[in-house]
Structures are given as structure tokens and as C-alpha cells.
Amino acid sequence: MLLAGAEWRIGERQIREVTPRAADKIYDRIINGPNGLRLRQGEKVVGLCRKVWRIMGRLHPDLFDKKHPNPWDDFTLKSRTKTKKHAVTREEVYRFAWGCIEHGRPEPAAVAVICFEWLQRPENVVAGFLTWPDYRSKNWPQAVRIEHHKNKSLVWHPLEEKQDGEIVKFYAEAEDILGHLPKIGVPMILRRIERGESKGAAKV
């Protein structure tokens, strides 16, 4: 949506011209993609347009159609069947991880077990939020520092304990995977920079 002179426009149309029927046509154009229906994209667009119309209509009411101030309200979306996302099993996670190790890719292997065992979000792990000082540090040699970024809670999660005089590791196989991870920077998950790509040795 662009401001051209004193008029707001969406594409070639003025905002006042976007009636409920026009909104329906825009929605139909979006969901009927070249490779089939795109119902999820349609839901996102309708939600965004409804919010933009509401905010800008409040700030610039004279630029909007008073009869239909928000053509995206009471919008009827085509229903879609949402597929159920099944949780992976421990066997699947470690089969994937050891496969990565075999192919010389310890980074995705480490991400998989970290996310599975310590309930971390993949986007936070690959962004470098989990660092080597978080893992068996000098002050906490038997734990890993876990920050749950959604609620900002911070815990030192135990990795082992002593039972009957013997050390019992809770995540022995996960730590075997992490043992293949090269330490090339402070974040645990880094990739080596290829020649000519940029300065430095590694990046998240």
C-alpha cells in the first residue's frame, strides 16, 4: 500500500475503490497460485490487510470509503485441512545426527540433538545463542546453560550425577555428537567461511 500525493493506493487502485467484493478478488488471485491453492498465504494476507486498514483508517479516515471502512472485516476464508505435525522419535533424531557425522557435517547433527534433548528452538541455536562457555563451563562443569528465549528463563541443566561412586551421564550419546563439533568460535554452531566469501574464519 503506497501513498501517492493525497491518495492511498493498493496497486493501481485507490483505497476507496477496494470494496468487499474487490477484496474477495484480491484474495482469490492470491490463493490461486501457479502450483495450486495457497490457502495459508491467503490467510496471512487477509490478516495483514485487516490490520493495516484498521490502523491507517483510524489515522486517515478521510482517505477511506466511509461505507466500507475495512473491507477485510467479516472476511470468509476458504477452509483448509491442517496437517498434524508428528513429533520425531529419539531414534530418528540420532539416525539423522549420525548420518550427518558420517557425511562430515557435525553442525546440523549438533543442532538436531541440542533441540531434541534440551528443548531449544532451531532458529536460536543456529543464530549462535548457545555458546561453548554455556557447555560444561569452569563454574558449572557438570551442566549446560540453557536460556529459553520465549519466556527469558535461564537454567543450568545437569548433564550428569554421581550414583554409587560412579558418574552417570544423562546425555551420553548427545555429548558424543557434540564431541565431533569443531571449536572455531564462541558460538557452538558455526560454519567455516569459504575462500573469497568474506573476512574471518567462520560465521553463524
PDB file of N, CA and C in Angstrom, residues 20 23-24 46 49-51 53-54 68-76:
ATOM      1  N   PRO A  20     -15.565  -4.656  -0.405  1.00  0.00           N
ATOM      2  CA  PRO A  20     -15.535  -6.067  -0.017  1.00  0.00           C
ATOM      3  C   PRO A  20     -15.442  -7.013  -1.211  1.00  0.00           C
ATOM      4  N   ALA A  23     -11.925  -6.935  -2.424  1.00  0.00           N
ATOM      5  CA  ALA A  23     -11.083  -7.698  -1.503  1.00  0.00           C
ATOM      6  C   ALA A  23     -11.197  -9.193  -1.797  1.00  0.00           C
ATOM      7  N   ASP A  24     -12.403  -9.651  -2.099  1.00  0.00           N
ATOM      8  CA  ASP A  24     -12.599 -11.063  -2.464  1.00  0.00           C
ATOM      9  C   ASP A  24     -11.778 -11.424  -3.695  1.00  0.00           C
ATOM     10  N   VAL A  46      -4.957 -11.635   4.283  1.00  0.00           N
ATOM     11  CA  VAL A  46      -6.197 -11.080   4.826  1.00  0.00           C
ATOM     12  C   VAL A  46      -5.959 -10.502   6.223  1.00  0.00           C
ATOM     13  N   CYS A  49      -3.879  -7.239   5.841  1.00  0.00           N
ATOM     14  CA  CYS A  49      -4.680  -6.156   5.271  1.00  0.00           C
ATOM     15  C   CYS A  49      -5.703  -5.635   6.279  1.00  0.00           C
ATOM     16  N   ARG A  50      -6.333  -6.545   7.009  1.00  0.00           N
ATOM     17  CA  ARG A  50      -7.314  -6.123   8.015  1.00  0.00           C
ATOM     18  C   ARG A  50      -6.651  -5.196   9.042  1.00  0.00           C
ATOM     19  N   LYS A  51      -5.441  -5.548   9.457  1.00  0.00           N
ATOM     20  CA  LYS A  51      -4.741  -4.731  10.457  1.00  0.00           C
ATOM     21  C   LYS A  51      -4.320  -3.380   9.881  1.00  0.00           C
ATOM     22  N   TRP A  53      -5.637  -1.731   7.320  1.00  0.00           N
ATOM     23  CA  TRP A  53      -6.828  -0.899   7.102  1.00  0.00           C
ATOM     24  C   TRP A  53      -7.308  -0.292   8.424  1.00  0.00           C
ATOM     25  N   ARG A  54      -7.264  -1.088   9.491  1.00  0.00           N
ATOM     26  CA  ARG A  54      -7.738  -0.598  10.780  1.00  0.00           C
ATOM     27  C   ARG A  54      -6.837   0.526  11.314  1.00  0.00           C
ATOM     28  N   HIS A  68     -17.592   1.352   3.455  1.00  0.00           N
ATOM     29  CA  HIS A  68     -16.850   0.117   3.744  1.00  0.00           C
ATOM     30  C   HIS A  68     -15.464   0.500   4.260  1.00  0.00           C
ATOM     31  N   PRO A  69     -15.363   0.987   5.497  1.00  0.00           N
ATOM     32  CA  PRO A  69     -14.068   1.446   6.005  1.00  0.00           C
ATOM     33  C   PRO A  69     -13.011   0.350   6.061  1.00  0.00           C
ATOM     34  N   ASN A  70     -13.439  -0.890   6.269  1.00  0.00           N
ATOM     35  CA  ASN A  70     -12.478  -2.004   6.289  1.00  0.00           C
ATOM     36  C   ASN A  70     -13.098  -3.204   5.579  1.00  0.00           C
ATOM     37  N   PRO A  71     -12.804  -3.352   4.273  1.00  0.00           N
ATOM     38  CA  PRO A  71     -13.407  -4.448   3.505  1.00  0.00           C
ATOM     39  C   PRO A  71     -12.911  -5.836   3.911  1.00  0.00           C
ATOM     40  N   TRP A  72     -11.910  -5.878   4.797  1.00  0.00           N
ATOM     41  CA  TRP A  72     -11.352  -7.168   5.216  1.00  0.00           C
ATOM     42  C   TRP A  72     -11.994  -7.695   6.491  1.00  0.00           C
ATOM     43  N   ASP A  73     -12.877  -6.897   7.102  1.00  0.00           N
ATOM     44  CA  ASP A  73     -13.618  -7.381   8.263  1.00  0.00           C
ATOM     45  C   ASP A  73     -14.686  -8.387   7.818  1.00  0.00           C
ATOM     46  N   ASP A  74     -14.997  -9.328   8.690  1.00  0.00           N
ATOM     47  CA  ASP A  74     -16.015 -10.359   8.398  1.00  0.00           C
ATOM     48  C   ASP A  74     -15.719 -11.076   7.090  1.00  0.00           C
ATOM     49  N   PHE A  75     -14.422 -11.298   6.839  1.00  0.00           N
ATOM     50  CA  PHE A  75     -13.995 -11.937   5.592  1.00  0.00           C
ATOM     51  C   PHE A  75     -14.138 -13.449   5.733  1.00  0.00           C
ATOM     52  N   THR A  76     -14.674 -14.088   4.691  1.00  0.00           N
ATOM     53  CA  THR A  76     -14.861 -15.538   4.697  1.00  0.00           C
ATOM     54  C   THR A  76     -13.677 -16.201   3.992  1.00  0.00           C
TER      55      THR A  76
END
